Short mmCIF file of C-alpha atoms and ligand atoms in Angstrom, two decimals:
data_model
loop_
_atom_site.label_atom_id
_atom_site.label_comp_id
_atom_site.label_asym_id
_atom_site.label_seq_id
_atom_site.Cartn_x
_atom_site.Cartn_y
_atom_site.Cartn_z
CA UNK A 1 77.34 124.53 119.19
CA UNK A 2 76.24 122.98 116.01
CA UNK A 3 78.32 119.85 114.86
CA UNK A 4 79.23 117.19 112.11
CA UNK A 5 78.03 113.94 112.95
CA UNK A 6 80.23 111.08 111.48
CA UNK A 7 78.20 107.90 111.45
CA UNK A 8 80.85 104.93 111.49
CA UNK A 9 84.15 104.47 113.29
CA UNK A 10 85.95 102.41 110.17
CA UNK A 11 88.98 103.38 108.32
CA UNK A 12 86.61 105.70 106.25
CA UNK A 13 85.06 107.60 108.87
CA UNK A 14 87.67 108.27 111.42
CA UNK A 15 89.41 109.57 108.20
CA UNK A 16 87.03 112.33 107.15
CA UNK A 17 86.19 113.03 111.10
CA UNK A 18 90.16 113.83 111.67
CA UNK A 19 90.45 115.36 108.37
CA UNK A 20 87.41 118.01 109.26
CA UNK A 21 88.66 118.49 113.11
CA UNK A 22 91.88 119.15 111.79
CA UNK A 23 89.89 122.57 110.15
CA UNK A 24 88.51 123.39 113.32
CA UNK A 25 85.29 121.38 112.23
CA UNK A 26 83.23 120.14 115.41
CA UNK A 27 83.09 116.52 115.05
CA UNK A 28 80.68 114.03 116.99
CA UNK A 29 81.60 110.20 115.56
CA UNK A 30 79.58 107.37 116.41
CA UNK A 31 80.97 104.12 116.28
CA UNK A 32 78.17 101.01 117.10
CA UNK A 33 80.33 98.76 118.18
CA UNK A 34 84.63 99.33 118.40
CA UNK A 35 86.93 101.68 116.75
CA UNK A 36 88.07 99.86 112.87
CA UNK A 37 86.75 96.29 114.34
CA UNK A 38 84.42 95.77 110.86
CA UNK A 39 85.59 95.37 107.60
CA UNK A 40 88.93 97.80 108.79
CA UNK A 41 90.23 95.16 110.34
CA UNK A 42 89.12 92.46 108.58
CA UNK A 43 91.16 94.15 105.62
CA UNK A 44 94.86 92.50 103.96
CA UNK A 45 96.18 95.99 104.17
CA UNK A 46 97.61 96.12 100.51
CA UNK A 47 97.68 99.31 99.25
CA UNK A 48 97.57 98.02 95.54
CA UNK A 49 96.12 100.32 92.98
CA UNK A 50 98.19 98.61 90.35
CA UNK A 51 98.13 95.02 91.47
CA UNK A 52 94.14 94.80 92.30
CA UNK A 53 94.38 95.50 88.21
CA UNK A 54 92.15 98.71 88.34
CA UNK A 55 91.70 99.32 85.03
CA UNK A 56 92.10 103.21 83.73
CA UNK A 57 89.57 105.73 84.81
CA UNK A 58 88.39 107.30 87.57
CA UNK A 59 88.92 104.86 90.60
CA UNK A 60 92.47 104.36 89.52
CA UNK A 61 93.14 107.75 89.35
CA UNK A 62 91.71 108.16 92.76
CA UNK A 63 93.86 105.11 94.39
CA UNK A 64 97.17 106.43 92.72
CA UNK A 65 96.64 110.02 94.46
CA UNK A 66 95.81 108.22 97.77
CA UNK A 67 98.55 105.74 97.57
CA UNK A 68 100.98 108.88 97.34
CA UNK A 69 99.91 110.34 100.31
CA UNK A 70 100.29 107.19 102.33
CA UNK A 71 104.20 107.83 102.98
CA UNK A 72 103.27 111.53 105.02
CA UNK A 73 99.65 110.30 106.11
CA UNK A 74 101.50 107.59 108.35
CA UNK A 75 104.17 109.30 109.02
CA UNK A 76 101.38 112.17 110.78
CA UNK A 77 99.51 109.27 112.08
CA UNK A 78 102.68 107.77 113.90
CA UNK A 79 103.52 111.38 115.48
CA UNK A 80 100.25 112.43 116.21
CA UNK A 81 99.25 108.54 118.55
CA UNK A 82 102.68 107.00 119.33
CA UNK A 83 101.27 103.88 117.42
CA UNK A 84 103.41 101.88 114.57
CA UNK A 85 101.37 101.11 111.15
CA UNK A 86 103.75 99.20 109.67
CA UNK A 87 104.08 100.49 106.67
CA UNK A 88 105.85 98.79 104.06
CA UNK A 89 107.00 99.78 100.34
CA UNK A 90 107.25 95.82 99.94
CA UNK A 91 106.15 95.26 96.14
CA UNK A 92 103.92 92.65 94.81
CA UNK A 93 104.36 90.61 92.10
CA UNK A 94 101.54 88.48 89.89
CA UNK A 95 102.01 85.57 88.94
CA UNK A 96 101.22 83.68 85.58
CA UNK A 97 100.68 79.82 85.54
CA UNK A 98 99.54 79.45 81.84
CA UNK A 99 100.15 81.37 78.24
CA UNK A 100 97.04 83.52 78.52
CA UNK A 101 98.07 84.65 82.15
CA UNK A 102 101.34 85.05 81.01
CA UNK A 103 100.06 87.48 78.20
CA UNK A 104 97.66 89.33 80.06
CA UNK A 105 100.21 89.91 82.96
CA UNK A 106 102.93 91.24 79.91
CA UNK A 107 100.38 93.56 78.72
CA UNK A 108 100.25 95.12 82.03
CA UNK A 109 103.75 95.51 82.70
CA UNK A 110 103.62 97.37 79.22
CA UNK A 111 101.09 99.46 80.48
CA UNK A 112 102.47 100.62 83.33
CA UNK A 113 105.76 101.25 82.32
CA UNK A 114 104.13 103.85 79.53
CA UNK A 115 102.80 105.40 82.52
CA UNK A 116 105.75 105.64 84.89
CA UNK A 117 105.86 103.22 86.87
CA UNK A 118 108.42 100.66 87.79
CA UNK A 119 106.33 97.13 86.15
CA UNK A 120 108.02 94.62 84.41
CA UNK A 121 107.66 91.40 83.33
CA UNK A 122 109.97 88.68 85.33
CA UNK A 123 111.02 85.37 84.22
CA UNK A 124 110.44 82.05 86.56
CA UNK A 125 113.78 82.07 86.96
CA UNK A 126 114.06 85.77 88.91
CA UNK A 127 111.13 84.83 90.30
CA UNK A 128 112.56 82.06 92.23
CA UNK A 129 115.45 83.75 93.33
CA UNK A 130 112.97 86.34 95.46
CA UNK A 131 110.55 83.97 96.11
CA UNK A 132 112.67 80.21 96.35
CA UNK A 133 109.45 77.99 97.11
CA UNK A 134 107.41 78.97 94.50
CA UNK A 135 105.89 76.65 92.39
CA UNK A 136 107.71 74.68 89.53
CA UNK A 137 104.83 75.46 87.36
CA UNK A 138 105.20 79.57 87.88
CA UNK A 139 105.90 80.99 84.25
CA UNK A 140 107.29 83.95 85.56
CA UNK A 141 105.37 87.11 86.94
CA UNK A 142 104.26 91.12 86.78
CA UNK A 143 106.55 92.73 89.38
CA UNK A 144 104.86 95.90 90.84
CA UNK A 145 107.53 97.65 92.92
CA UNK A 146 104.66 100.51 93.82
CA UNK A 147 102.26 98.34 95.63
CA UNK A 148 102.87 98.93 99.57
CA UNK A 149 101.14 97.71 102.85
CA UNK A 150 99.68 98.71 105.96
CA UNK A 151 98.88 96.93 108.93
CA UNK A 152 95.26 97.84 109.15
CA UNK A 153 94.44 96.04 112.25
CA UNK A 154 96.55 99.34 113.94
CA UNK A 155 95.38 101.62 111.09
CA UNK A 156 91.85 101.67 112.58
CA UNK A 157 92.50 103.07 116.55
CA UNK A 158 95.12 105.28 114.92
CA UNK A 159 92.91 106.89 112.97
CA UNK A 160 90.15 106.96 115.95
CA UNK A 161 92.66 108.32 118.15
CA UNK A 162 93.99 110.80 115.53
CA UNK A 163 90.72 112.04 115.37
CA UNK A 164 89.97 112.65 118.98
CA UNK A 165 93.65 114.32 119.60
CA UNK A 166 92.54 116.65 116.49
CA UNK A 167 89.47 117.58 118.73
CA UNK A 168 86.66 115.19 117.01
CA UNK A 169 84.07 113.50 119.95
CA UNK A 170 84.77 109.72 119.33
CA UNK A 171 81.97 107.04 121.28
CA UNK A 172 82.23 103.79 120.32
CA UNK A 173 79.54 101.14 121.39
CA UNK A 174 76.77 103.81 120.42
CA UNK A 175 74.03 103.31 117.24
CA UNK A 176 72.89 105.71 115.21
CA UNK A 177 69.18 104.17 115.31
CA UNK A 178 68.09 106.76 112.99
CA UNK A 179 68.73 109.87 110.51
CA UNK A 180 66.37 112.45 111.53
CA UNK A 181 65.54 114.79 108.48
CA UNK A 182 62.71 117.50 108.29
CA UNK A 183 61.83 119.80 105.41
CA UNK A 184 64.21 118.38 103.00
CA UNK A 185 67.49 118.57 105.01
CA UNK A 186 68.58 116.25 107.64
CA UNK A 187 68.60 117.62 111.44
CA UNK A 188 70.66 115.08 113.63
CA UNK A 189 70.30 111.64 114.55
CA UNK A 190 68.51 109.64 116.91
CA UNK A 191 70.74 107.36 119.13
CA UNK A 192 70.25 103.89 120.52
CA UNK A 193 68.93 105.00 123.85
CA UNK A 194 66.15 107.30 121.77
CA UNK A 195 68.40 110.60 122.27
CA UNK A 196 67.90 113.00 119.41
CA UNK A 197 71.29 114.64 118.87
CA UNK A 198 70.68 118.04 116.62
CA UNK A 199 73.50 118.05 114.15
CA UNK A 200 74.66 120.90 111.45
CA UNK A 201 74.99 118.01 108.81
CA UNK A 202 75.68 114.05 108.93
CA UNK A 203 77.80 111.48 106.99
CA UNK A 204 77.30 108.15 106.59
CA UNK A 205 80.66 106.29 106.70
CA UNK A 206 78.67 103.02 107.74
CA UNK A 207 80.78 100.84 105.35
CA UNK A 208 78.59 97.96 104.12
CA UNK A 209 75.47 98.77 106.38
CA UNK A 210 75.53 102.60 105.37
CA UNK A 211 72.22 101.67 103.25
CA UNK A 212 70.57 100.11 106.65
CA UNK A 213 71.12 103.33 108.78
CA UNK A 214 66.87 103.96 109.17
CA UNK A 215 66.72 107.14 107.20
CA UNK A 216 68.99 107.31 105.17
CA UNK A 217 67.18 107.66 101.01
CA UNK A 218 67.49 104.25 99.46
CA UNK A 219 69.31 105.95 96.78
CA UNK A 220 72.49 104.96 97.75
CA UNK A 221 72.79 101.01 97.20
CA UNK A 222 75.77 99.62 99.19
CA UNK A 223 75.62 96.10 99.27
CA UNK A 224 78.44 93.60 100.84
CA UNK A 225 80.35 91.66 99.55
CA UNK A 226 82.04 89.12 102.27
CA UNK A 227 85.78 88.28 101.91
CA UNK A 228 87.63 85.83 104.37
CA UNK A 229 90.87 85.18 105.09
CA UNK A 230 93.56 82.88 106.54
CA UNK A 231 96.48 83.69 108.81
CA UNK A 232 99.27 81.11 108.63
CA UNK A 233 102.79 81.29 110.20
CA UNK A 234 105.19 79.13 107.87
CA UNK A 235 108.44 78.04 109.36
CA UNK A 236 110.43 81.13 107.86
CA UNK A 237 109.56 83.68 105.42
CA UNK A 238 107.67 82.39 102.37
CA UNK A 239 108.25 85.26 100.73
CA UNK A 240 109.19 89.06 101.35
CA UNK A 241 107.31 90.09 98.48
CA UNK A 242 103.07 90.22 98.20
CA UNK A 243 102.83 87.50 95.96
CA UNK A 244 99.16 87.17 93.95
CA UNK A 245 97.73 84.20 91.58
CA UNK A 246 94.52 84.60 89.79
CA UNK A 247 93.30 82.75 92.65
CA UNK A 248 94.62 84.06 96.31
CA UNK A 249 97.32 86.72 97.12
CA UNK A 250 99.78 85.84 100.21
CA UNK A 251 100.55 89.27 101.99
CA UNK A 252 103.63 89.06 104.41
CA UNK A 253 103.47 90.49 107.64
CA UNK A 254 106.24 92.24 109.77
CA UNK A 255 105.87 89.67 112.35
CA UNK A 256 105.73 86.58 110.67
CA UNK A 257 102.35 85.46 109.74
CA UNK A 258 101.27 85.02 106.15
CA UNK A 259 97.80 86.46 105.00
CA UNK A 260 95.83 84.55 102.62
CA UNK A 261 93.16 86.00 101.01
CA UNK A 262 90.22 86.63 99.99
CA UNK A 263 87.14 85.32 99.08
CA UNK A 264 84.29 87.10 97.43
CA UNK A 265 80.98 86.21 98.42
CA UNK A 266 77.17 87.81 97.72
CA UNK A 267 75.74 86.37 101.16
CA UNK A 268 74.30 89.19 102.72
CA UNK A 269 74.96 90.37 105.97
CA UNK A 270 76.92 86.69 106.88
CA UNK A 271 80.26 87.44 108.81
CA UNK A 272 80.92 83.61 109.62
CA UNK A 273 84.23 81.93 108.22
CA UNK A 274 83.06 78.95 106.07
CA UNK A 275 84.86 75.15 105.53
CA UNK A 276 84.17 75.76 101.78
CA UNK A 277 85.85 79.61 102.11
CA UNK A 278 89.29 78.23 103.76
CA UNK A 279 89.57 75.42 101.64
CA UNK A 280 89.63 77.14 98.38
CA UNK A 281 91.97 79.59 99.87
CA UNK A 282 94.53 77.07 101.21
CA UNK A 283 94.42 75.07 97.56
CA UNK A 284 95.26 78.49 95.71
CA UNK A 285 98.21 79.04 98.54
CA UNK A 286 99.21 75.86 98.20
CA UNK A 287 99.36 75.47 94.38
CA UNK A 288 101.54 79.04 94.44
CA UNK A 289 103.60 78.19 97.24
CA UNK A 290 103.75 74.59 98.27
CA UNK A 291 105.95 74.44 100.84
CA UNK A 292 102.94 76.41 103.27
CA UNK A 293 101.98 72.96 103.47
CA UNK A 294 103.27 72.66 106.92
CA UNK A 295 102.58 76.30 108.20
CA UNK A 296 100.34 76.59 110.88
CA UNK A 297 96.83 77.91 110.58
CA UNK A 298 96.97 81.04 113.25
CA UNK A 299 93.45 82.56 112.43
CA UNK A 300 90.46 82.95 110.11
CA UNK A 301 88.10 85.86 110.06
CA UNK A 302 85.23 87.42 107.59
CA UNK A 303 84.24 90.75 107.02
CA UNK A 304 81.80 92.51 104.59
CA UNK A 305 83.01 95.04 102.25
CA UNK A 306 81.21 97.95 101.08
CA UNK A 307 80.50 97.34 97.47
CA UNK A 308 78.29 99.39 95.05
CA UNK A 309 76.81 98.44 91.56
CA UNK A 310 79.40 100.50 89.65
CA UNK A 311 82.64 99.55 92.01
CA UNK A 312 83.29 103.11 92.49
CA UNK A 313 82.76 104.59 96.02
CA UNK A 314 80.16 107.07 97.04
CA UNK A 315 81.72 110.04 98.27
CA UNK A 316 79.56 113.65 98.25
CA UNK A 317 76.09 115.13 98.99
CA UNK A 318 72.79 113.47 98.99
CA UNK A 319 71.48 114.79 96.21
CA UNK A 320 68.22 115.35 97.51
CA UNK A 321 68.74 115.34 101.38
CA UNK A 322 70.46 118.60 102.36
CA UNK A 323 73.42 118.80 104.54
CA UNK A 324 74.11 114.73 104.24
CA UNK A 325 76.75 113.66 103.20
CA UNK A 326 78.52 110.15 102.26
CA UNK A 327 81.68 108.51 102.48
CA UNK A 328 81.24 104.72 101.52
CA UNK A 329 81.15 102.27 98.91
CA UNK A 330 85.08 101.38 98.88
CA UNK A 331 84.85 98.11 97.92
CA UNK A 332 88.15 96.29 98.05
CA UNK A 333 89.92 99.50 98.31
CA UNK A 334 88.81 101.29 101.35
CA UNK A 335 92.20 101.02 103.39
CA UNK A 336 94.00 102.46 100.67
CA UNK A 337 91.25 105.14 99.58
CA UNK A 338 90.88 106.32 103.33
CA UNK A 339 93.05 109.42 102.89
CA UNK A 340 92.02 110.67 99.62
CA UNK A 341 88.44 110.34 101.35
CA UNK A 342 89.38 112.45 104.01
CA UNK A 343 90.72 115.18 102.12
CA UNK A 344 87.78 115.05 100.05
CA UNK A 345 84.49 115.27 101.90
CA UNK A 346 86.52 117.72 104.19
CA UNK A 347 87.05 119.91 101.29
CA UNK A 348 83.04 119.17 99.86
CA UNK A 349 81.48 119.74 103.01
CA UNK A 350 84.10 122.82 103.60
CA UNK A 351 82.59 124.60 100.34
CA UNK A 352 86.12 124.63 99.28
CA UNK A 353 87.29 123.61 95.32
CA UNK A 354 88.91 119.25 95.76
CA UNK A 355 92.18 118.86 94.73
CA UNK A 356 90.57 115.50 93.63
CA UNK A 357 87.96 115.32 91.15
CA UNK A 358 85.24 114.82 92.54
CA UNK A 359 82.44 114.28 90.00
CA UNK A 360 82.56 110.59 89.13
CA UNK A 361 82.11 109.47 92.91
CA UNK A 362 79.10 111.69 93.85
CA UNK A 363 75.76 109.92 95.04
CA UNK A 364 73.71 111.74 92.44
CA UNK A 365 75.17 109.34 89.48
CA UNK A 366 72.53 107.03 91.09
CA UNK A 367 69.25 109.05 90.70
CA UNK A 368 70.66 110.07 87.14
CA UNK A 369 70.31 106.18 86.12
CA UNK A 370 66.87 105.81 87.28
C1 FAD B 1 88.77 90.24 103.49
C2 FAD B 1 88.95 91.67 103.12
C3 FAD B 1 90.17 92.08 102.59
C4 FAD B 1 90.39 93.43 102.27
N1 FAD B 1 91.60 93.81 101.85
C5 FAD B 1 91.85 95.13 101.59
C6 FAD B 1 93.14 95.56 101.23
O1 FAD B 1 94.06 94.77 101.18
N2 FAD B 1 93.31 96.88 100.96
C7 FAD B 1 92.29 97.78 101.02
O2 FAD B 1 92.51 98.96 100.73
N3 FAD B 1 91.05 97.38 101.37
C8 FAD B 1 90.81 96.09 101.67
N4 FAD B 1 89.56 95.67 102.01
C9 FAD B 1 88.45 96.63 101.96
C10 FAD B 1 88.47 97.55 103.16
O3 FAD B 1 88.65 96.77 104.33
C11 FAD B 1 87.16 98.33 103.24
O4 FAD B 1 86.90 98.96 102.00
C12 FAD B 1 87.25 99.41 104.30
O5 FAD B 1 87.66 98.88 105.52
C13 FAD B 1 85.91 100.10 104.47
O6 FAD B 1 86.04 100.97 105.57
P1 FAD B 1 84.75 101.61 106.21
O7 FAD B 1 85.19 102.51 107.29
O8 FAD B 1 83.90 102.18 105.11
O9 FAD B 1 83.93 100.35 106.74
P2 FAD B 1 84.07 99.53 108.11
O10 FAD B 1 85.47 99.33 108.49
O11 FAD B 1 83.20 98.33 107.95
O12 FAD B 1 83.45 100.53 109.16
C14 FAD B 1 82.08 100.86 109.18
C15 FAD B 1 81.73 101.09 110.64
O13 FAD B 1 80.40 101.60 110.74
C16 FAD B 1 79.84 101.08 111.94
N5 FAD B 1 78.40 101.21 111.86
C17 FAD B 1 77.56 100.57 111.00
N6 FAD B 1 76.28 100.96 111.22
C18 FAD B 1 76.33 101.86 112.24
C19 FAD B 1 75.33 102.62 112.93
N7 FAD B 1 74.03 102.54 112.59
N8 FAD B 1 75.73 103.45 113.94
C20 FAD B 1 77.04 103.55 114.28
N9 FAD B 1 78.02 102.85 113.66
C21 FAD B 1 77.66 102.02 112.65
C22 FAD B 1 80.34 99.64 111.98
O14 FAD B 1 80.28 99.10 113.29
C23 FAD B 1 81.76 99.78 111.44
O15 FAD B 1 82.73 99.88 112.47
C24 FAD B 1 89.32 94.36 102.41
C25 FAD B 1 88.11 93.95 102.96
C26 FAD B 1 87.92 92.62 103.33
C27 FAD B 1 86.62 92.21 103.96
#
């Protein structure tokens, strides 16, 4: 029977491979190495359209429809694998250490509220009563009551598993080598062990390597973008809320551990963890919330996320490569755009009208430019 191949076991693909077996779709994913062990895991979990300061357009638009369907997505998740995502509706707030953050931060908290939601402006002293070790020097900060988490590290095999109850074919530990296209449409894919596997259409949900899958038109520049974080476990609860400077955000986890984060690095393909990388991270936690000073350094990890020259994903038909199809690109956002993504190539490569726009995400914007 002819089939879908997914390449890419992430967040993204194990998304739009249990969104499309949910149809009845015959899915075949390919995951090189294990299921949501890239940047999926690697990943804070905030779900934070408002607090990652998206500005208006598109890609905000995008994150505020997936971040609505987070509450039933888990909730189907949870049923459909027995596992626990730990999803949160914790908050976040942003902090302010000088007049110009201060500004830029009450601006927002304007913004938002003319658009619904709950922002507001809160002074050093509120601030310290839901956060008690913050620093002396904390002018106050944006509260955003909308921003929720995930833990993504469970997100990933819940998804894979999800997918493979819904009826999708999920190997890990197997390459795509190769997309195999003939007469202007691709045909399949050849497999690490030189196995052609004949395929009704492909996509490429290879996160930050989706442009290195041999094959696939160089029209599609994903590029990463490495971010690394530090676990620490403090001697109680630092804070309940995400907390965020202009320099690190501290995300809270259910079972104790603090998340640091993130760098942003252009090094290429470079997972390691560097001296200079933790550092800068522990300074910014520090000078937010100085009593982590004695919290113990769990773990530190790298990933690479998939980032693209206009920060918006890449989500649609080649536009020149029949029947392939992409889901990448997601930047800093791709465990809180994974449902929206689903729903999206499902109802693209299903023929059927989005409920999403889908126009300013679709790979052709990047032949138009050249
Ligand atoms: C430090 C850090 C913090 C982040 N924090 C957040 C956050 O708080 N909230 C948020 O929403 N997002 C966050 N992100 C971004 C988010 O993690 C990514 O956008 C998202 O995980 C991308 O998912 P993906 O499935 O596209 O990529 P990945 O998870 O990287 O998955 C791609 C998969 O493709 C596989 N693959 C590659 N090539 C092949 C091949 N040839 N054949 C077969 N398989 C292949 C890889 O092995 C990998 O498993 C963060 C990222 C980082 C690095």
């Amino acid at each position: 029977m002819s089939e879908t191949v997914v390449v890419g076991g992430g967040a993204v693909g194990c998304a739009v491979a249990r969104a499309l077996a949910l149809e009845g779709v015959v899915v075949h994913l390919f995951e090189e190495g294990r299921p949501g062990r890239k940047a999926t895991w690697a990943g804070a979990g905030m779900l934070s359209p408002l607090g990652e300061a998206l500005d208006e357009g598109p890609l905000l638009d995008l994150a505020l429809r997936s971040l609505r369907m987070y509450p039933q997505f888990v909730q189907a998740l949870e049923e459909e694998t027995g596992l626990r995502l730990g999803y949160r509706a914790s908050g976040k707030v942003l902090v302010g250490f000088d007049e110009g953050e201060e500004s830029a931060l009450r601006t927002r908290a304007a913004w938002g509220r003319r658009h619904g939601f709950g922002t507001e402006w809160i002074s050093a002293g509120e601030l310290r009563t839901r956060i008690p070790g913050i620093s002396e020097k904390v002018r106050g900060g944006l509260l955003i009551p909308e921003d929720h988490q995930v833990e993504n590290r469970t997100l990933g095999p819940a998804l894979w598993s999800a997918a493979e109850r819904a009826g999708a074919t999920m190997e890990m530990e197997r390459t795509v080598s190769e997309l195999v296209c003939e007469s202007g449409r691709v045909v399949g894919v050849r497999l690490d062990d030189g196995i052609l596997r004949h395929a009704e259409r492909v996509v490429v949900a290879a996160g930050a390597w989706s442009g290195r899958v041999p094959g696939v038109p160089v029209s599609v520049p994903v590029r990463p973008v490495r971010g690394q974080i530090v676990a620490l476990r403090p001697d109680a609860c630092a804070t309940p809320l995400m907390a965020a400077s202009s320099k690190v955000y501290l995300v809270p986890r259910e079972d104790g551990r603090l998340l640091v984060g993130a760098t942003m690095e252009e090094v290429g393909f470079d997972e390691r963890v560097t001296a200079e990388g933790v550092l800068g991270m522990l300074q910014g936690a520090l000078e937010l919330l100085p009593s982590l000073g004695t919290a113990a350094i769990e773990e530190v990890w790298a990933g690479l996320r998939p980032a693209t020259p206009d920060g918006l994903p890449v989500l649609g038909p080649d536009p020149e490569v029949n029947d392939l199809f992409y889901a990448t690109g997601h930047f800093r956002n791709g465990i809180l755009l994974a449902p929206v993504t689903g729903n999206l190539l499902r109802d693209l490569i299903l023929g059927r009208t989005p409920s999403t726009p889908a126009r300013p995400f679709l790979p052709d914007r990047f032949r138009e430019r050249t």
